[in-house]
GROMACS .gro file of C-alpha atoms in nm:
model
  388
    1UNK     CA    1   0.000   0.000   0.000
    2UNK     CA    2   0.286   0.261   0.103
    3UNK     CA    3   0.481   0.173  -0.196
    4UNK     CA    4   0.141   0.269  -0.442
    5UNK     CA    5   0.082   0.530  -0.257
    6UNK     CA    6   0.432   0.641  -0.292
    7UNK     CA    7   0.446   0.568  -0.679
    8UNK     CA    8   0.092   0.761  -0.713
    9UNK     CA    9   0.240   1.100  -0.529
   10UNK     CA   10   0.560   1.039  -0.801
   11UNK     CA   11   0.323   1.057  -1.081
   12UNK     CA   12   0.121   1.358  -0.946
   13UNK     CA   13   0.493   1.538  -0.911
   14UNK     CA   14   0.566   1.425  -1.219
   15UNK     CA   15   0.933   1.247  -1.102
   16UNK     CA   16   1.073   0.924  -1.127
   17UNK     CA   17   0.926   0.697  -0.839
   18UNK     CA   18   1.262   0.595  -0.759
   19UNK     CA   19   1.320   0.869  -0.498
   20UNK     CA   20   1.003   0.882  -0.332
   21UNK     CA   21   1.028   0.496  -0.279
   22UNK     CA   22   1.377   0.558  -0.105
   23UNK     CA   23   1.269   0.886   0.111
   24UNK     CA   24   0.900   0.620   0.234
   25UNK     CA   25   1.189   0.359   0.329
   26UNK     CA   26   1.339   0.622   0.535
   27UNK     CA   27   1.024   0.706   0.690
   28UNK     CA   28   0.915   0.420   0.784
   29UNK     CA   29   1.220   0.237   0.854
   30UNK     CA   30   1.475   0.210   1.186
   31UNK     CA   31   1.596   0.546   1.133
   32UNK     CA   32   1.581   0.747   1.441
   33UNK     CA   33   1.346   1.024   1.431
   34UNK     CA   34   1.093   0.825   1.238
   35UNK     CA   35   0.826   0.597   1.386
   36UNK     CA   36   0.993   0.229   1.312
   37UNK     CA   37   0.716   0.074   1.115
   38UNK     CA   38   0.872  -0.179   0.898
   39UNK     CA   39   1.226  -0.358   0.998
   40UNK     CA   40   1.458  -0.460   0.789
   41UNK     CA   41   1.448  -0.837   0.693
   42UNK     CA   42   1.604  -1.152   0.507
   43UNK     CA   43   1.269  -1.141   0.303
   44UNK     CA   44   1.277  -0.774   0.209
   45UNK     CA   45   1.656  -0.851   0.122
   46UNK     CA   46   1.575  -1.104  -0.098
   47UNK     CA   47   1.317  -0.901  -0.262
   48UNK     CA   48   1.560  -0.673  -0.337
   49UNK     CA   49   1.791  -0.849  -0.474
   50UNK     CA   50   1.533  -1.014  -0.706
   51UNK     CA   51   1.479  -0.607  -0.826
   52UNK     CA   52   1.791  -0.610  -0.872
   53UNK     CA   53   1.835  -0.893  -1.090
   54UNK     CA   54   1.524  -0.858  -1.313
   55UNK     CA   55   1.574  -0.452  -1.400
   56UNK     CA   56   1.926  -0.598  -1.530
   57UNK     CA   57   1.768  -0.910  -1.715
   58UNK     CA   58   1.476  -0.682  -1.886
   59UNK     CA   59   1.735  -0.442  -2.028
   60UNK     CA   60   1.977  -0.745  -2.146
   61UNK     CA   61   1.638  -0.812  -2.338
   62UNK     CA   62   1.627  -0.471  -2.497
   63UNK     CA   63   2.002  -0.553  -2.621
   64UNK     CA   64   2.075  -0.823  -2.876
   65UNK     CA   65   2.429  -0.972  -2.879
   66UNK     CA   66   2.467  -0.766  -3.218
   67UNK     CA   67   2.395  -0.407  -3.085
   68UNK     CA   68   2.604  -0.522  -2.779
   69UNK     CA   69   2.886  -0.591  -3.026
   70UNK     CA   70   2.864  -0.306  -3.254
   71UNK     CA   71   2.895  -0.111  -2.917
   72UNK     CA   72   3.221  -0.278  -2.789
   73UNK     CA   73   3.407   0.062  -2.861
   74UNK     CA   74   3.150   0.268  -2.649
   75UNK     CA   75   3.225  -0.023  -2.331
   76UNK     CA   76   3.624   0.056  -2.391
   77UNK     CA   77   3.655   0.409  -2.445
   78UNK     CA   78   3.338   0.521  -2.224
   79UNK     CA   79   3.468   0.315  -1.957
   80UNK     CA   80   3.822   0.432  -1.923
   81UNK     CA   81   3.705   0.799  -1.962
   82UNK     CA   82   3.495   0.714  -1.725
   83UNK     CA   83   3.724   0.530  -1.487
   84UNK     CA   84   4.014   0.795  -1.541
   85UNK     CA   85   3.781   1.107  -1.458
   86UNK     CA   86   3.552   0.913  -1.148
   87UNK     CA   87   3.837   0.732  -0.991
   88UNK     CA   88   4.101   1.019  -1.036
   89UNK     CA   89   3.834   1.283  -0.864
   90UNK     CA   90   3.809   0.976  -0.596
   91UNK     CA   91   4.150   0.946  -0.548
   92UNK     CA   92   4.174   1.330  -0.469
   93UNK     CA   93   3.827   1.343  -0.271
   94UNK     CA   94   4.002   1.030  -0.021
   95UNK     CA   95   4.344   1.165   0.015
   96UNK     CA   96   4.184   1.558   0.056
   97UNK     CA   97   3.968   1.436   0.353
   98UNK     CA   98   4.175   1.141   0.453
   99UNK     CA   99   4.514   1.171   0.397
  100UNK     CA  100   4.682   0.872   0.158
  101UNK     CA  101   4.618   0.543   0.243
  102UNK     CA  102   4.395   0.241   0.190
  103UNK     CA  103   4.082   0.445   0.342
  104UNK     CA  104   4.139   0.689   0.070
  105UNK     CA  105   4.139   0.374  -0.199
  106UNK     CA  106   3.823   0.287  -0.051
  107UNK     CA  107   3.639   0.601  -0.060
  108UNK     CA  108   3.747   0.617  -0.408
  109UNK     CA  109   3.569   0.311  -0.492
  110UNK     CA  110   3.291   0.429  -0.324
  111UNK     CA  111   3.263   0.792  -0.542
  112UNK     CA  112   3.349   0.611  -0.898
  113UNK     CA  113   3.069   0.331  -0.924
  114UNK     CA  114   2.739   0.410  -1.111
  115UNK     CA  115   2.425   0.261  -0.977
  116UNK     CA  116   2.320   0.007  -1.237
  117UNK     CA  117   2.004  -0.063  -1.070
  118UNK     CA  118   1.872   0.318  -1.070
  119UNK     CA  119   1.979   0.420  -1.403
  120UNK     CA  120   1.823   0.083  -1.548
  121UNK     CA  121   1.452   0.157  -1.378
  122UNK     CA  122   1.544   0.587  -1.512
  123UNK     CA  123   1.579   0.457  -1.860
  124UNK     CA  124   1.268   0.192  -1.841
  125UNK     CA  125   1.086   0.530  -1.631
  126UNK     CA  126   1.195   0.802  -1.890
  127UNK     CA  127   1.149   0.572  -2.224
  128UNK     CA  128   1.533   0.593  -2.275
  129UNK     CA  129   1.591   0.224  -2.438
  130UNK     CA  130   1.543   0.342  -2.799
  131UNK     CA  131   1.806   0.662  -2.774
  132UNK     CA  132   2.132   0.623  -2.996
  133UNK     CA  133   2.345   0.733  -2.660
  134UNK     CA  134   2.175   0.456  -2.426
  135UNK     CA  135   2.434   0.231  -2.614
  136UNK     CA  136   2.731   0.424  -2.454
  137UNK     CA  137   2.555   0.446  -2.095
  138UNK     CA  138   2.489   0.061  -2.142
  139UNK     CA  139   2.870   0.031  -2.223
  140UNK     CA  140   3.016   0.241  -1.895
  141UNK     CA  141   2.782   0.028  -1.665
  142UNK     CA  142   2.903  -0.303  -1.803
  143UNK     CA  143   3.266  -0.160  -1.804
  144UNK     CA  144   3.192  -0.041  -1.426
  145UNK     CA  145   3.076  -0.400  -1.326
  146UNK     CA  146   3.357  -0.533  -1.442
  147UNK     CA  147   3.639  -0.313  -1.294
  148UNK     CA  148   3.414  -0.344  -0.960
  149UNK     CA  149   3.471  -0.676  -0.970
  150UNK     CA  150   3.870  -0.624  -0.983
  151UNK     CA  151   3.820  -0.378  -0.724
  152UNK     CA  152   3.634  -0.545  -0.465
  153UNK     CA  153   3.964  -0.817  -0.390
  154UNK     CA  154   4.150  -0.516  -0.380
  155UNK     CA  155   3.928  -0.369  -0.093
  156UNK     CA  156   3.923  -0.659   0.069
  157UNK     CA  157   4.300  -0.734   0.064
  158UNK     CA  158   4.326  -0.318   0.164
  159UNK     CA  159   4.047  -0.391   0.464
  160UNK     CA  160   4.179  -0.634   0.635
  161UNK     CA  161   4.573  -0.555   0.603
  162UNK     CA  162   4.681  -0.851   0.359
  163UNK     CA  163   4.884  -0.759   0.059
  164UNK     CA  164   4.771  -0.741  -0.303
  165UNK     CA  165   4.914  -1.002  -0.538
  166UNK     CA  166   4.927  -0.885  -0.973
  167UNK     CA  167   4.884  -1.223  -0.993
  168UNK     CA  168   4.560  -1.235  -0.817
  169UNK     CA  169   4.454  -0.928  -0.974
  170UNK     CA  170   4.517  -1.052  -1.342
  171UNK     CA  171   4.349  -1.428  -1.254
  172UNK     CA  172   4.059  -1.242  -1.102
  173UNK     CA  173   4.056  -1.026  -1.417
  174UNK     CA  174   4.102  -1.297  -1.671
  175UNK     CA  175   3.787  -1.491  -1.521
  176UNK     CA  176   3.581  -1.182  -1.498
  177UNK     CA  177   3.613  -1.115  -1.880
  178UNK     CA  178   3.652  -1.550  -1.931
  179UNK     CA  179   3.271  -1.558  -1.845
  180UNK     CA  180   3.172  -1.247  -1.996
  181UNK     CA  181   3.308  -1.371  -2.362
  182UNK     CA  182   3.190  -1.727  -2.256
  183UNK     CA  183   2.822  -1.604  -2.226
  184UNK     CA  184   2.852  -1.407  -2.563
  185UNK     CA  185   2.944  -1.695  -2.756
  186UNK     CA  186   2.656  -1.885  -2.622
  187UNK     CA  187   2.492  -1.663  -2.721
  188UNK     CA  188   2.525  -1.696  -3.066
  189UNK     CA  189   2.377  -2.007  -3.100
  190UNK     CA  190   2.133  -2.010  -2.801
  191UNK     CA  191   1.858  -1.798  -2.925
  192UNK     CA  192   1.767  -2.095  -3.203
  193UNK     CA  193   1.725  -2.337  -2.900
  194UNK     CA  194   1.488  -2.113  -2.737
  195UNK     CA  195   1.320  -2.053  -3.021
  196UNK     CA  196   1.235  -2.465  -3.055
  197UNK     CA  197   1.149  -2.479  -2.702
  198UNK     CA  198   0.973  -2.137  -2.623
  199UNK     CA  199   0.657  -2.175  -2.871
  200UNK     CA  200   0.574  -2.539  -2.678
  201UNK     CA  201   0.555  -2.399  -2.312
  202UNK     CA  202   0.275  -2.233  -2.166
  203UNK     CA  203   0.248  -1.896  -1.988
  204UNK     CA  204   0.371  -2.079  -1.657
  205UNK     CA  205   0.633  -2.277  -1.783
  206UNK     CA  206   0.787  -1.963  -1.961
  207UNK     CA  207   0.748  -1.738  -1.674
  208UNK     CA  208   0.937  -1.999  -1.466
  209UNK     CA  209   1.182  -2.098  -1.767
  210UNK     CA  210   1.274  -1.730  -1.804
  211UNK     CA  211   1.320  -1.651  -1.396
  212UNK     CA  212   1.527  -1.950  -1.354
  213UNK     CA  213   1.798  -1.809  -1.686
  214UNK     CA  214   1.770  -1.490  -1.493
  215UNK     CA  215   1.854  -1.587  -1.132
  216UNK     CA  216   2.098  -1.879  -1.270
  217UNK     CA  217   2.266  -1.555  -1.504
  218UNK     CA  218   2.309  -1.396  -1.201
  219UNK     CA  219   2.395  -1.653  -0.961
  220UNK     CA  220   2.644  -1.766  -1.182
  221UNK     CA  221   2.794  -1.338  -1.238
  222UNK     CA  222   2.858  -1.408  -0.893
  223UNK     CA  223   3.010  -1.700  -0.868
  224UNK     CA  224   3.261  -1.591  -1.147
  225UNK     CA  225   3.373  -1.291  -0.874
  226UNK     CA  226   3.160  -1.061  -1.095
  227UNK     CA  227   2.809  -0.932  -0.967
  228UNK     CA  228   2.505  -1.092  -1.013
  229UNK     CA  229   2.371  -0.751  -1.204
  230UNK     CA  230   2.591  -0.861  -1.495
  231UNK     CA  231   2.511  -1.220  -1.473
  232UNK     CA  232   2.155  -1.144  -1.569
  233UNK     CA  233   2.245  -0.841  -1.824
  234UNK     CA  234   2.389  -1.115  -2.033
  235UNK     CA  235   2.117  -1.379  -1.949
  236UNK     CA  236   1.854  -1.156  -2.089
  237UNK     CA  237   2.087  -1.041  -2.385
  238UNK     CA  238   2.089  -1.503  -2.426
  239UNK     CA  239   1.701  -1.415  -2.485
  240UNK     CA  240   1.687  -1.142  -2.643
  241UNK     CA  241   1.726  -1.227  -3.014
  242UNK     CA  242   1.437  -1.523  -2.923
  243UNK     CA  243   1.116  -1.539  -3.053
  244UNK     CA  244   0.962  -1.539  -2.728
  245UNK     CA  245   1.104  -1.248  -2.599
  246UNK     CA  246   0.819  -1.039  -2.616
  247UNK     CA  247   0.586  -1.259  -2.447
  248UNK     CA  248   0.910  -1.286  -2.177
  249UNK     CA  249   0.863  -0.922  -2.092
  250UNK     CA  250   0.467  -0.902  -2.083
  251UNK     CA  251   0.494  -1.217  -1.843
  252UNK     CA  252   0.761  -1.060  -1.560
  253UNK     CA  253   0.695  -0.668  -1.601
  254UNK     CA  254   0.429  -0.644  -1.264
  255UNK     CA  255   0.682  -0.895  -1.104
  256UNK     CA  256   1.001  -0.695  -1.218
  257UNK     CA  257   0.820  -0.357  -1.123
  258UNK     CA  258   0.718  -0.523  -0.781
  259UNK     CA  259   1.066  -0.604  -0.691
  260UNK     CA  260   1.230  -0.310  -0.832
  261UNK     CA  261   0.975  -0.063  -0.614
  262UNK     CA  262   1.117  -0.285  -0.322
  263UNK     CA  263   1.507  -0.289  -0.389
  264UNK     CA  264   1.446   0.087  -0.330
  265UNK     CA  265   1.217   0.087  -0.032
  266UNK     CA  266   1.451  -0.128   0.105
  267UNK     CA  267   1.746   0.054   0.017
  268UNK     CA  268   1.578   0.354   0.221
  269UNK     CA  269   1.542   0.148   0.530
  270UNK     CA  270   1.915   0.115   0.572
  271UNK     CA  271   1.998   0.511   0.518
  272UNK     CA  272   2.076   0.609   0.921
  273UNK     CA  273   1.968   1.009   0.933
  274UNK     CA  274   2.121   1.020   1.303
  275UNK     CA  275   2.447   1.010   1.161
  276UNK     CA  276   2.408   1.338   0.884
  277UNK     CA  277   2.608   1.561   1.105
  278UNK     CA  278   2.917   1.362   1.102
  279UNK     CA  279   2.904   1.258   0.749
  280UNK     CA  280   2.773   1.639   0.638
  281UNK     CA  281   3.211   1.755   0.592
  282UNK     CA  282   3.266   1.438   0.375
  283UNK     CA  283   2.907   1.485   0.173
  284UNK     CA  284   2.979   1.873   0.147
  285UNK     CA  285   3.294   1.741  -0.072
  286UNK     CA  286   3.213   1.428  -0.222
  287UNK     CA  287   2.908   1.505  -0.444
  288UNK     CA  288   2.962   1.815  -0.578
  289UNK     CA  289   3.274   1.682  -0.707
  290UNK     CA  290   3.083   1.308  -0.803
  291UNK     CA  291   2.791   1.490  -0.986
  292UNK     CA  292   3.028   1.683  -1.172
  293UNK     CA  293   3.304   1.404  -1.226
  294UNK     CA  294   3.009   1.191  -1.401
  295UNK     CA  295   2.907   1.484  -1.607
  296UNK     CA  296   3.209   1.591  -1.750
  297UNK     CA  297   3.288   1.213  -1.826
  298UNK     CA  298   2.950   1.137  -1.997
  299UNK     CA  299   2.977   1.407  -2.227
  300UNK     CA  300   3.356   1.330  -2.287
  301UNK     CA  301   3.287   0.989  -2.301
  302UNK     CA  302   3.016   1.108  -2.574
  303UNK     CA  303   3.155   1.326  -2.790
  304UNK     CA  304   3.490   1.073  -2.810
  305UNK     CA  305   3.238   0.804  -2.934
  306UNK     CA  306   3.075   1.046  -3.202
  307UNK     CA  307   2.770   1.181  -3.024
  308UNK     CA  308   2.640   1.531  -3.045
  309UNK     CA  309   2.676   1.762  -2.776
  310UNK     CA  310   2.318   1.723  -2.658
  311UNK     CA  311   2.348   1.360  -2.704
  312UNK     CA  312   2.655   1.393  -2.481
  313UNK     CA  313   2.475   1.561  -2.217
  314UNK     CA  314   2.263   1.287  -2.167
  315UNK     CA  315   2.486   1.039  -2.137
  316UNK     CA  316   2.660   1.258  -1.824
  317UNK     CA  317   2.293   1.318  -1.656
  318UNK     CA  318   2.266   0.898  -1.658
  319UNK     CA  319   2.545   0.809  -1.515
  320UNK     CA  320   2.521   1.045  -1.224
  321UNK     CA  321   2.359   0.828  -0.966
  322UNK     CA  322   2.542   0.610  -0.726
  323UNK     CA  323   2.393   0.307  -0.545
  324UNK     CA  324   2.407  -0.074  -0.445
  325UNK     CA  325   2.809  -0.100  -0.531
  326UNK     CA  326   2.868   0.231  -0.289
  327UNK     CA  327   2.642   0.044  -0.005
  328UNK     CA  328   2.831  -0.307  -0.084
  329UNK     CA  329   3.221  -0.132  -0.065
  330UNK     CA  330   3.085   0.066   0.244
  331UNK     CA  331   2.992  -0.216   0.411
  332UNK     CA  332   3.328  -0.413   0.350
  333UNK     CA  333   3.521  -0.113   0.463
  334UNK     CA  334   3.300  -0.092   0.791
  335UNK     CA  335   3.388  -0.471   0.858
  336UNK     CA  336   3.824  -0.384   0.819
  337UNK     CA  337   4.005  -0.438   1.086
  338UNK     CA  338   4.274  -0.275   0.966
  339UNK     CA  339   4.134   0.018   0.878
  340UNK     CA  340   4.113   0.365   1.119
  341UNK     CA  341   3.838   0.367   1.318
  342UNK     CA  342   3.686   0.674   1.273
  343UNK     CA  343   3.680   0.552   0.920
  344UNK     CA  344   3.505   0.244   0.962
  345UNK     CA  345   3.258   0.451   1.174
  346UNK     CA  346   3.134   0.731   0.925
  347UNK     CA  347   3.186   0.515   0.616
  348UNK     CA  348   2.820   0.342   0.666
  349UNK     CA  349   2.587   0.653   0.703
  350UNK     CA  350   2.826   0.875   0.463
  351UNK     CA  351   2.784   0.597   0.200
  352UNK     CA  352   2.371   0.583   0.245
  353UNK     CA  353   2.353   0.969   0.251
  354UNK     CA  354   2.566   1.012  -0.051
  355UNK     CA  355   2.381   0.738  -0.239
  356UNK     CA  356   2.029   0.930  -0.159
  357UNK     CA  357   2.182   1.287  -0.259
  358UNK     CA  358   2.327   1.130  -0.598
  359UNK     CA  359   2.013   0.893  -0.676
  360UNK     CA  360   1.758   1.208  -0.604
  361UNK     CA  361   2.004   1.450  -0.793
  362UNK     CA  362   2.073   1.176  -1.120
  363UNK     CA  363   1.723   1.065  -1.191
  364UNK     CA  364   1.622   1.471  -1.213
  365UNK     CA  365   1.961   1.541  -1.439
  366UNK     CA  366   1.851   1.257  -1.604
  367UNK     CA  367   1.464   1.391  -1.621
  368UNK     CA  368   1.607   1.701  -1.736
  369UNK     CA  369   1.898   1.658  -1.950
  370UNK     CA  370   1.723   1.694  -2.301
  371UNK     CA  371   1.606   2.028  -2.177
  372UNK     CA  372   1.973   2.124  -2.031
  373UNK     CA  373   2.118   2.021  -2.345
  374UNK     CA  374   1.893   2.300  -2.556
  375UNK     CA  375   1.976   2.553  -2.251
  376UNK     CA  376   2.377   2.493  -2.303
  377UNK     CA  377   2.369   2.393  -2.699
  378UNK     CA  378   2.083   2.625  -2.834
  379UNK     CA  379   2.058   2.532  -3.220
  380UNK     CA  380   2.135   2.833  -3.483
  381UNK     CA  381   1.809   2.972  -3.488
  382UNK     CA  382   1.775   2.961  -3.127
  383UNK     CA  383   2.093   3.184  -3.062
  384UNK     CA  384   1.962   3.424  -3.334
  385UNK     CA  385   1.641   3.450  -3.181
  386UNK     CA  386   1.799   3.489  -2.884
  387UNK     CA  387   1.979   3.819  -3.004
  388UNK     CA  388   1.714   4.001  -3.119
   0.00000   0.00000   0.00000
């Protein structure tokens, strides 16, 4: 009921429901100053992480293997922009509020990663799948994934005082992109057997036949050391030159909306307001700098890949928001021993309020950017006009 309620106030403000179901997790959740209505669980966990795993398996669907291909130059050269701009401005942010060391690594980590979860539901939300540029957003989450999944044996090497091997680094890397090529080349061939098999089941069996490829995608992202968000991008992109695709999607969009609208509700229940006044000198620095890192490298990112300036722009305003990577590396850092404790202390509710600033502050850049673009690049006629 809360969460309709909050999706029905959304629509009446005209925003993305993604912030309004975060702020009515807040609300209602532990966080002091707020009446504690509904407690975090292991069932509202695993309804998130369902969310999760279907936003990322409905927009491998909108993504055939061949426009994933033709965009391997946007994944490379959008993601090292990306990774050069983010993590450089994270590397200063740490070492200007921390001093060098492994805690300003960490908080690095913690500025660089996009959310791929609330820029999936923005682009379902804002009818983004069918723009040119999506391509190149598609291509920096996928390339963020992967170098989170480097980065997270780094952290935990850095968190608990061990020392990081190359060599564990390259094997870690070398199975992270193994299964990625591994699942493309299946790929290939796997559409034709779903496209024998699909037509013969009935609305059950294919509901069920297409949640298990999207769970086992993810379970399986994991279990290769990468996340389960890019286990089920690629297990919808298996499905998504099939015949049955469409029917797919009609079948799991109230379930995938369901557990979306809870990921974020849930999301809100862990953000700890008590501790804003602590975290407020890290925030004061960190997003500024973290809204304007992603902007600058979206729209470098887009004009190095051929887009147009207002194209550009909306590639920046997509990438802006931060989410369940920031809360995951925040939550390792708390845990290391090894770490300062003041650190370990503040990283928690900085990491919750910056991922509510950035998600709040993304999906209305994101809302917004088309209009932005025609503000900053006015056409010819428009600057003449303009004159007059």
């Amino acid at each position: 009921m809360t969460l309709a309620a909050a999706s029905v106030l959304a629509g009446r403000l005209g925003l993305s429901a993604i912030p309004v179901f975060i702020v009515a997790g807040i609300i209602l959740g532990p966080s002091p100053g707020f009446p504690e209505i509904v407690e975090p669980s292991e069932g509202t966990e695993l309804l998130a992480r369902l969310g999760i795993v279907l936003l990322l398996f409905f927009l491998g669907l909108e993504f055939s293997l061949g426009r994933l291909t033709a965009a391997r130059r946007m994944v490379i050269v959008g993601g090292l922009v990306d990774l050069v701009i983010n993590g450089g401005l994270g590397i200063i942010v740490g070492v200007a509020l921390l001093g060098p060391g492994p805690e300003a690594i960490l908080l690095a980590g913690l500025i660089y990663i996009s959310s791929s979860g609330i820029v999936t539901r923005a682009l379902f939300d804002l009818r983004r799948l069918a723009d040119d540029e999506t391509d190149l957003v598609l291509g920096i989450l996928v390339f963020e994934d992967l170098a989170v999944a480097l980065f997270l044996g780094v952290a935990a090497a850095l968190a608990t005082g061990e020392s990081v091997g190359g060599l564990e680094v390259a094997a870690t890397a070398g199975l992270a992109l193994g299964f990625v090529v591994a699942f493309l080349l299946v790929g290939r061939w796997a559409h034709h057997l779903f496209d024998r098999i699909g037509p013969r089941l009935d609305r059950e069996q294919l509901l069920l036949g297409a949640l298990a490829i999207a769970i086992g995608g993810g379970a399986l992202g994991e279990a290769a050391g990468l996340s389960e968000a890019v286990g089920a991008l690629l297990a919808g992109i298996l499905l998504s030159g099939s015949e049955v695709r469409d029917q797919i999607e009609q079948n799991l969009l109230g379930l995938r909306d369901f557990a979306a609208a809870i990921f974020f509700f849930a999301f809100g229940l862990e953000v700890d307001l008590s501790q804003a006044g602590d975290a407020a000198p890290w925030l004061l620095l960190a997003v500024p700098v973290a809204v304007v890192g992603k902007l600058v490298a979206g729209y470098v990112a887009g004009r190095a890949t051929g887009f147009t300036k207002r194209q550009s722009v909306n590639v920046g305003s997509a990438i802006v928001a931060r989410g369940e990577f920031t809360i995951i590396l925040a939550n390792l850092a708390a845990a290391g021993v090894a770490l300062d404790a003041t650190f370990r202390e503040q990283v928690s509710p900085f990491a919750g309020l910056f991922v509510l600033v950035t998600a709040v502050v993304g999906v209305v850049f994101m809302r917004e950017s088309r209009r932005i673009g025609r503000l900053v690049f006015p056409t010819r006629a428009a600057r003449r006009e303009s004159r007059r």
